[in-house]
Amino acid sequence: MIKRYDIFEWNRFLKPVPSMNEYRKGIMMRKKQTEKVTITDVAKAAGVSKTTVSRYLSGQYHALSDRTRTRIKAAIEQLNYRPNQLARGLKGDRSYLIGMIVADITNPYSTAVLRGAEDVCKRKGYSLMVCNTDNDPAKEREYIFTLQSHRIDGLLINTTGQNNGFLRELANDRTPVVLVDRKMPELGFDTIGLDNEQATSELVHFILNQGYKRIAYITEPLAGVSSRQERAAAFARELTRLGIPADDLYEVDLHSPESLMEKLDHFLTDTEGDKRAIIAANGVVMLKLISALQLKGVQIPGDVAVAGFDDPEWAPLIGSGITTVAQPTYQIGVTAMERIFNRLEGDTSPAQNIHFAGKLIVRGSTPAVD
Amino acid sequence: MIKRYDIFEWNRFLKPVPSMNEYRKGIMMRKKQTEKVTITDVAKAAGVSKTTVSRYLSGQYHALSDRTRTRIKAAIEQLNYRPNQLARGLKGDRSYLIGMIVADITNPYSTAVLRGAEDVCKRKGYSLMVCNTDNDPAKEREYIFTLQSHRIDGLLINTTGQNNGFLRELANDRTPVVLVDRKMPELGFDTIGLDNEQATSELVHFILNQGYKRIAYITEPLAGVSSRQERAAAFARELTRLGIPADDLYEVDLHSPESLMEKLDHFLTDTEGDKRAIIAANGVVMLKLISALQLKGVQIPGDVAVAGFDDPEWAPLIGSGITTVAQPTYQIGVTAMERIFNRLEGDTSPAQNIHFAGKLIVRGSTPAVD
DNA sequence: TTGTATGCGTTATCAA
DNA sequence: TTGATAACGCATACAA
């Protein structure tokens, strides 16, 4: 069942009609433009029919004489012809466009994935439409609409999890959807991300082995985001298994700095004098955490050890380096996009859930203590 | 005159024809898809003509009775209709797509600009096609082609400067082009970026005032990139003006780490015992620089002061913070995109060259020395 | 190996 | 206030 949104004006997603004045100007400008060259012009110049040119364009060389082929090629170059993807798409029901919806484009994780995804697209002759939602379900919804309007052939999404109805509708249509980092089992989509279970266990074990007795885990709100939940759960499980209470799991809202400060104060006073460590659930949290600790004058690792997920480029530079679990972000982007093309090429196998192993990178922020 | 590329196969930029096998599968899959709903379906459901629905879609409410309007709205929602932008674009010669070509999407500068650009696009009902060139002119060229094929309505580009012919052709057609960070006066395009002159002077002055006697400037290769050239020139000019030889301007290739190490060794031994500072020409160079200094065991600011451009999120966290000149990156993205829409709406004034002032942010890496 | 004719979904023109 | 129809540029079925 698709949720309805009453306040919904459909043309919010369409270009508004320009004022009459602008409109006229627009027309005038457009008249001035160099005559658009179409397949007909090429056909004329090459002395063949449109059909023949079309065959050339789609690489059906086996059906073309060498002479025709060279003449068409020459005509195309001479006229500076560019096939109109709008027309091709309309006719063939393919836009050669892939949508990518990310929660936060300024997060290095997202750009690294984007880079991998883009490389695959390029190889396949597709292009990426990139949308940034700021984790806002309303924005996400609007972007899904827009992308649908553009008839994207596939969608890579780092979803807020609040628009499952719309995503399902997309998929019903024809469009492969791949979830990045965040699972939604009920949607039955392919999913790509870190093996949070393994990565977290490994990190927690390492820290315990280094001799730390109290570990805090700081994460953004868990609600609705599977990767956060998986990491937090693995953290709690590992501690519990070893008989250590997993009390120090803190959810913080990064938009209100006090939130972090509060939790931090609590943990630091509570563990005064203990061998203690803090794990940040991702690169952004880690940045805020280190910033907060510096503000307080807390020494890393003297007063508290620190480790985190993602391996931002600056991790080696802070103090004697921050211990992290790195994700193969580029590879995640590549694999996600490959899933899309597999689906596009007819793969109808059940949804895959692809996990990549994280890699523990030990640096100075988590020295052994006795 | 447009340069020709002989090895040029046009369908490199088109989706290759799938094998016959894949093709059949594709067809079969497509048949399975939920019947696409078109404007005709909506018209039928609402009991009006396509024309009337089209009027509704483009917001020409003044030409619609209230009754018709509500019926159409209901039909659209009920059928889950999405206007086909491919068809709209083909008909109206507008794709509602803006291209954005960046040299390096993993550079935080690029994503910040992207974010600004995207916000404006969204407001206007446009979407962004994002392309990453890795500073490779060939890739850039291919992307320009692809974007042209998709009939983008505008282009934001951080150009390699090697494809001026192609860019000019784009502009000849009809498409507003705005250059970000890198100028190409001969192209006559609108240009947005930092006021490199002011920003650099301010930084250099500050460092000299702090008492440093020798200043090195480390930049990526200057050739063809105006922003690098402007900063380097301002650096040299400021020193010269004060009677200090500007010998220590180093161009390094970030792809070969030895390149940086070498220059660094040279400068550090040459200035042994002096009050000295190093300026990094952008955020990426700064990262590599700090990394190299740490590797050498050189203390910041004990052995050498450090400052740089861009203000990456990690700048406050390294040691007692790195002094930088921040750029209003988000604002740059917004302004660039606004230029595009102004042009689209008929502005035919001469090309504008918009400079934003940089903001010096003083931190611990450049303490006063006597 | 090549060409003719039709239609993809939409908007614009013209008429009512 | 509404509708019939043509056209946008291309790919395909079918014919030759």
Short mmCIF file of C-alpha atoms (C1' of nucleotides) in Angstrom, two decimals, chain A residues 23 48-49 51-52 55 62-65 68 90-91, chain C residues 1-13:
data_model
loop_
_atom_site.label_atom_id
_atom_site.label_comp_id
_atom_site.label_asym_id
_atom_site.label_seq_id
_atom_site.Cartn_x
_atom_site.Cartn_y
_atom_site.Cartn_z
CA TYR A 23 9.03 32.74 -21.74
CA VAL A 48 21.54 7.19 -46.80
CA SER A 49 18.34 6.73 -44.81
CA THR A 51 17.47 3.76 -40.50
CA THR A 52 20.95 3.14 -41.76
CA ARG A 55 22.09 1.11 -37.29
CA HIS A 62 27.42 -6.31 -39.58
CA ALA A 63 24.49 -4.83 -41.43
CA LEU A 64 26.48 -2.03 -43.03
CA SER A 65 28.77 -1.92 -46.03
CA THR A 68 28.27 3.33 -45.92
CA LEU A 90 11.65 7.72 -25.20
CA LYS A 91 11.67 5.27 -28.04
"C1'" DT C 1 22.64 -4.35 -47.33
"C1'" DT C 2 19.16 -0.75 -47.31
"C1'" DG C 3 14.71 1.92 -46.93
"C1'" DT C 4 9.58 3.08 -45.53
"C1'" DA C 5 6.45 3.76 -42.16
"C1'" DT C 6 4.94 3.84 -37.43
"C1'" DG C 7 4.95 5.12 -32.67
"C1'" DC C 8 7.27 6.25 -28.02
"C1'" DG C 9 4.76 10.43 -24.39
"C1'" DT C 10 4.52 14.93 -24.43
"C1'" DT C 11 3.36 19.93 -25.74
"C1'" DA C 12 1.87 23.46 -29.17
"C1'" DT C 13 -1.16 25.00 -32.67
#
